[in-house]
Amino acid sequence: MDQATAPAANVSLLTRRFRGYLPVVVDVETGGFDWNRHALLEIAAVPLDVDEHGALVLGEATSAHVVPAPGTDIDPQSLEVTGIDIDHPFRFAKPEREALDHVFAGVRAAVRKHGCQRAILVGHNAHFDLNFLNAAVARTGHKRNPFHPFSVFDTVTLAGVAYGQTVLARAVQAAGFGWSSEDAHSALYDAQQTARLFCTIVNAWPSPQRA
């Protein structure tokens, strides 16, 4: 394939594959389970890309540690699970609006690169991540959220169909990848592993354009 035409062909393929929506894998770490009450503590986004063979691959990730928004709560048990130290001097957390700006800028750049209309969130129990994301958008009054407000791709369902596994660690291993319990519950690590899982499942399914 001529190098001058390869990027355009890949853009067209990815745009058509998901009806103009760019899949972007998102993971959040939070101060609890109630998106209306508990704090957003970490967020990571991994836009998907296409290789020279037309297969989905991971794009450039963006992530941020987040300063708990005023008025939000943190359940100490959640911190025990995630291992997040809110007061760690090297956490380099950003205020919630700044963190959203940082992550959304990378997502919008990927949407433009592929000629898509909007991003669609991919996640493991995806509505959990989307609800926390939407709550942060509402708190900050953010007007440039690139994500579809309610539609998602959920890897719990996809992995259940493909591998009979719904727990992320087991599904990732069933897909042929390693899993580090020490790195788990980092938003960036979980997002990248979820992205590998999603790409593996989708790449194994015949594309409507190539079938």
Coordinates of C-alpha atoms in Angstrom, one line a residue:
M1 CA 0.0 0.0 0.0
D2 CA 1.3 3.4 -0.9
Q3 CA 2.3 5.4 2.2
A4 CA 0.5 8.5 1.0
T5 CA -2.8 6.7 0.9
A6 CA -2.4 4.4 4.0
P7 CA -3.5 6.9 6.7
A8 CA -6.5 8.0 4.7
A9 CA -7.6 4.4 4.2
N10 CA -7.2 3.6 8.0
V11 CA -9.1 6.7 9.0
S12 CA -12.0 5.7 6.6
L13 CA -12.0 2.2 8.0
L14 CA -12.2 3.2 11.7
T15 CA -14.8 5.9 11.0
R16 CA -17.0 3.4 9.1
R17 CA -16.5 0.6 11.6
F18 CA -18.3 2.4 14.5
R19 CA -20.6 4.7 12.6
G20 CA -18.5 7.8 13.1
Y21 CA -17.8 7.2 16.8
L22 CA -14.2 6.7 18.0
P23 CA -13.9 4.1 20.8
V24 CA -12.0 5.5 23.7
V25 CA -11.3 3.3 26.7
V26 CA -11.7 5.0 30.0
D27 CA -11.0 4.0 33.5
V28 CA -11.7 6.0 36.7
E29 CA -10.6 5.4 40.3
T30 CA -12.9 7.0 42.8
G31 CA -13.6 7.6 46.5
G32 CA -16.6 5.2 46.4
F33 CA -19.5 3.9 44.3
D34 CA -21.9 6.9 44.3
W35 CA -21.0 9.2 41.4
N36 CA -23.2 11.9 42.8
R37 CA -21.4 11.9 46.1
H38 CA -18.0 10.3 45.9
A39 CA -14.8 12.0 44.6
L40 CA -13.1 11.3 41.2
L41 CA -9.5 10.5 42.1
E42 CA -7.9 9.3 38.8
I43 CA -8.9 9.2 35.2
A44 CA -7.3 7.7 32.1
A45 CA -8.3 7.5 28.5
V46 CA -6.9 5.4 25.7
P47 CA -8.2 6.3 22.2
L48 CA -8.0 3.4 19.8
D49 CA -6.1 3.5 16.5
V50 CA -5.7 1.3 13.4
D51 CA -2.6 -0.4 12.2
E52 CA -1.5 -1.0 8.6
H53 CA -3.5 -4.2 8.5
G54 CA -6.7 -2.5 9.6
A55 CA -6.7 -4.0 13.1
L56 CA -7.5 -2.0 16.2
V57 CA -4.6 -1.1 18.4
L58 CA -4.0 1.2 21.4
G59 CA -3.5 4.9 20.7
E60 CA -1.8 7.5 22.8
A61 CA -3.1 7.4 26.4
T62 CA -3.7 10.5 28.6
S63 CA -4.3 10.3 32.3
A64 CA -4.4 12.5 35.4
H65 CA -4.6 12.2 39.2
V66 CA -7.4 14.4 40.4
V67 CA -7.8 16.6 43.5
P68 CA -11.1 15.6 45.2
A69 CA -13.7 18.2 44.3
P70 CA -15.0 20.4 47.1
G71 CA -18.1 18.8 48.6
T72 CA -17.3 15.2 47.5
D73 CA -16.7 12.4 49.9
I74 CA -14.1 9.6 50.1
D75 CA -14.8 6.2 51.6
P76 CA -11.6 5.0 53.4
Q77 CA -12.4 1.4 52.2
S78 CA -12.2 2.6 48.6
L79 CA -8.6 3.9 49.3
E80 CA -7.7 0.5 50.8
V81 CA -8.8 -1.2 47.5
T82 CA -7.1 1.3 45.2
G83 CA -4.0 2.0 47.3
I84 CA -4.3 5.7 46.5
D85 CA -2.6 8.0 48.9
I86 CA -4.4 11.3 48.6
D87 CA -1.7 13.3 50.3
H88 CA 1.3 11.7 48.6
P89 CA 3.8 14.4 47.7
F90 CA 4.5 12.9 44.3
R91 CA 0.9 12.4 43.3
F92 CA 0.8 15.7 41.3
A93 CA -2.9 15.8 41.2
K94 CA -4.8 18.3 39.1
P95 CA -8.0 20.1 40.0
E96 CA -11.0 18.4 38.5
R97 CA -11.6 20.9 35.7
E98 CA -7.9 20.9 34.8
A99 CA -7.8 17.1 34.8
L100 CA -10.8 16.9 32.5
D101 CA -9.2 19.5 30.1
H102 CA -6.0 17.5 30.0
V103 CA -7.7 14.2 29.2
F104 CA -10.4 15.6 26.9
A105 CA -7.7 17.4 24.8
G106 CA -6.1 14.1 23.9
V107 CA -9.5 12.5 23.1
R108 CA -10.6 15.4 20.9
A109 CA -7.3 15.2 19.0
A110 CA -7.8 11.5 18.3
V111 CA -11.4 12.1 17.2
R112 CA -10.2 14.8 14.7
K113 CA -7.3 12.5 13.5
H114 CA -9.8 9.8 12.5
G115 CA -12.5 12.1 11.1
C116 CA -15.0 10.9 13.7
Q117 CA -18.0 12.8 15.0
R118 CA -17.6 12.0 18.7
A119 CA -16.0 9.6 21.1
I120 CA -17.8 6.7 22.7
L121 CA -16.7 5.4 26.0
V122 CA -15.4 1.8 26.3
G123 CA -15.1 0.4 29.8
H124 CA -15.3 -2.6 32.1
N125 CA -18.6 -2.0 33.7
A126 CA -18.6 1.0 31.4
H127 CA -21.6 2.9 32.9
F128 CA -19.8 3.2 36.2
D129 CA -17.0 5.1 34.5
L130 CA -19.4 7.2 32.4
N131 CA -21.5 8.2 35.4
F132 CA -18.5 9.4 37.3
L133 CA -17.2 11.2 34.1
N134 CA -20.6 12.9 33.6
A135 CA -20.8 13.9 37.2
A136 CA -17.4 15.6 37.0
V137 CA -18.5 17.3 33.8
A138 CA -21.6 18.6 35.5
R139 CA -19.7 19.8 38.6
T140 CA -17.2 21.8 36.6
G141 CA -19.7 23.0 34.0
H142 CA -17.5 21.7 31.3
K143 CA -18.9 22.5 27.8
R144 CA -16.5 20.4 25.7
N145 CA -17.1 16.9 26.7
P146 CA -16.2 14.7 23.6
F147 CA -18.0 11.6 24.8
H148 CA -21.5 10.4 23.9
P149 CA -23.6 11.2 27.0
F150 CA -25.1 7.7 27.5
S151 CA -24.0 5.1 24.9
V152 CA -21.0 2.8 25.7
F153 CA -19.2 -0.4 24.7
D154 CA -18.9 -2.6 27.8
T155 CA -16.1 -5.2 27.9
V156 CA -17.9 -7.1 30.7
T157 CA -20.5 -8.2 28.1
L158 CA -18.0 -8.7 25.3
A159 CA -15.7 -10.8 27.5
G160 CA -18.6 -12.8 28.8
V161 CA -19.6 -13.7 25.3
A162 CA -16.0 -14.2 24.0
Y163 CA -14.4 -16.0 26.9
G164 CA -17.0 -16.8 29.5
Q165 CA -15.2 -14.3 31.9
T166 CA -16.6 -11.1 33.4
V167 CA -13.9 -10.2 35.9
L168 CA -11.3 -7.9 34.2
A169 CA -8.2 -9.8 35.4
R170 CA -9.6 -13.1 34.3
A171 CA -10.8 -11.8 30.9
V172 CA -7.5 -10.2 30.1
Q173 CA -5.7 -13.4 30.9
A174 CA -8.2 -15.4 28.8
A175 CA -7.4 -13.0 25.9
G176 CA -3.7 -14.0 26.2
F177 CA -2.3 -11.1 28.3
G178 CA -0.5 -11.0 31.6
W179 CA -2.1 -9.3 34.7
S180 CA -0.2 -7.5 37.5
S181 CA -2.1 -7.4 40.8
E182 CA 0.4 -4.8 42.0
D183 CA -0.4 -2.4 39.1
A184 CA -4.2 -3.0 39.1
H185 CA -6.5 -0.3 40.3
S186 CA -4.3 2.3 38.6
A187 CA -6.6 4.1 36.1
L188 CA -3.9 4.1 33.4
Y189 CA -3.1 0.4 33.9
D190 CA -6.7 -0.7 34.0
A191 CA -7.6 1.4 30.9
Q192 CA -4.7 0.0 28.9
Q193 CA -5.5 -3.6 29.9
T194 CA -9.2 -3.0 29.1
A195 CA -8.2 -1.5 25.7
R196 CA -6.1 -4.7 24.9
L197 CA -9.1 -6.8 25.8
F198 CA -11.5 -4.8 23.6
C199 CA -9.1 -4.7 20.6
T200 CA -8.5 -8.5 20.8
I201 CA -12.2 -9.3 20.9
V202 CA -13.1 -6.8 18.1
N203 CA -10.2 -7.9 15.9
A204 CA -11.4 -11.5 16.1
W205 CA -14.8 -10.5 14.8
P206 CA -15.2 -10.0 11.1
S207 CA -15.5 -6.3 10.2
P208 CA -18.6 -5.5 8.2
Q209 CA -16.4 -3.8 5.7
R210 CA -14.0 -6.8 5.3
A211 CA -16.4 -9.7 5.7

